[in-house]
Structure formats: structure tokens, C-alpha cells
């Protein structure tokens, strides 16, 4: 049987900079390739699948030092690949697995991912085709409150993330939280960018 390989971009130990687990020590695994092209994407270096090294689960785990309690699989769009073998291997090392997805693809329950962060994007008309634990919307000029699917996650699990630290985005996120209290939104930041780390 042919072993599954993943297009590998980078790994680093740091802190989860976004969402519910913000500030927690995390090992990041970034895979290449994305089915969208967002105007303000901050990981365009993950787009080129052809240039990425293809690693088996074992090779990937050798590459990463899984020192942190949480492992965040991100991209790009990591759901383009069957993540089940990778998640199973990480669980055997007694680590929890979170994923960062744009929400366009279903995530099979068999993958057994512990925490799904979906960040619906304008390029997919804010599609959510998985079952997220939390939602993260980048507040750009286009985002409207009608795009926000607060009913898809438990109350208080929708983050309005400020786009590229822009003051207009921060003001818009603030206003949305205050004007729509019934949606139980939260302003979200990217702590790693404020701290100047990866
Ligand atoms: N520190 C840190 N936290 C993150 N949370 C989600 C990230 C991502 O790029 O998906 C990310 C990232 O790139 N760095
Ligand atoms: S979905 Fe994420 S990785 Fe893909 S283009 Fe948009 S911001 Fe970049
Ligand atoms: Mg990032």
C-alpha cells in the first residue's frame, strides 16, 4: 500500500495566536496548497504545492518537535489532504490536535480532530461545510453581519479578527460586537503579530 504524503511548508513551536486557545503553547504544522486566494492572505508562501517537500507521517513527525501540548495543523488549506493518519500518530504522542480551515471542505468525524477553527472566506461566499468548534471572520471592508453564522457554534465562539491590524477593521469589529449583542461576537486579534513572533 502506498504511504500517504503531505506537502510540507514549515513547522514551528510557538503560541496559538488566535481564538479560544490564544496564548497556549502550540506546535504548528503548515501544509501547502489552498483552494482559495484571499486578497489579504498572510500565508501566500503556502500556495505552491509543487515546490513543497512531500513527507510521510513519520518523516513529518521527525521534522517537528512536538514539545507543546497542542498541535495546530494549518495551511494553506489542510483539509485538501486526508489527515486521519497524521492525527492518529499525533494522538499516540498524547497531544491534542486543532485545525485551521477555511471551512469549504467537510471534515470526516473519523479524522478525530479535537478542535476545528473555521474561518469562512469571501472567496467561497462564507461557506461552512464542516462542523466547527469556533468561527473566525476577517473583518475587511466587505464583511457584513449577515455573513456571520453565529448559530453554527456555541455562544461566544465567533471571533471578528482585525485585518492586518488596520484601524478601520478594528473599529468595524468593535461596532459589530456592540451593535449585535444577540450574536455574542468577540473582537479577535492575532497575538503572535502583536508580540512579533511567528
Ligand atoms: N502563532 C500563530 N498562531 C496562529 N493561529 C493560526 C495561524 C495560522 O496561520 O493558521 C497562526 C500562525 O501562523 N501563528
Ligand atoms: S483560505 Fe487562508 S490560506 Fe487560503 S488564500 Fe485564504 S487566507 Fe490564504
Ligand atoms: Mg498565520
Coordinates of C-alpha atoms and ligand atoms in Angstrom, one line a residue, residues 10 12 14-19 28 30 42-43 72-76 100 136 190-193 197-198, ligand 1:
X10 CA 7.0 24.6 7.8
X12 CA 7.5 25.8 14.5
X14 CA 5.1 29.0 19.4
X15 CA 1.8 30.1 20.8
X16 CA -1.6 29.8 19.3
X17 CA -2.1 33.4 18.4
X18 CA -5.8 33.3 17.7
X19 CA -9.2 32.2 19.0
X28 CA 2.3 24.4 14.2
X30 CA 1.8 24.1 7.9
X42 CA -0.8 36.2 5.1
X43 CA 0.4 32.8 4.1
X72 CA -2.2 23.1 15.2
X73 CA -2.5 21.8 11.6
X74 CA -2.8 24.7 9.2
X75 CA -2.0 25.9 5.7
X76 CA -2.9 26.8 3.2
X100 CA -7.3 25.9 11.0
X136 CA -13.1 33.4 12.9
X190 CA -3.5 37.9 16.2
X191 CA -1.5 37.9 19.4
X192 CA 1.6 36.5 17.6
X193 CA 1.7 39.5 15.4
X197 CA 6.7 36.2 16.8
X198 CA 5.8 33.5 14.1
Ligands
LIG1 N1 1.2 32.0 16.3 C1 0.4 31.7 15.3 N2 -0.9 31.4 15.6 C2 -1.7 31.0 14.5 N3 -3.0 30.6 14.6 C3 -3.4 30.3 13.4 C4 -2.4 30.5 12.5 C5 -2.5 30.2 11.0 O1 -1.7 30.7 10.2 O2 -3.4 29.4 10.7 C6 -1.3 31.0 13.2 C7 0.1 31.4 12.9 O3 0.5 31.5 11.8 N4 0.8 31.7 14.0

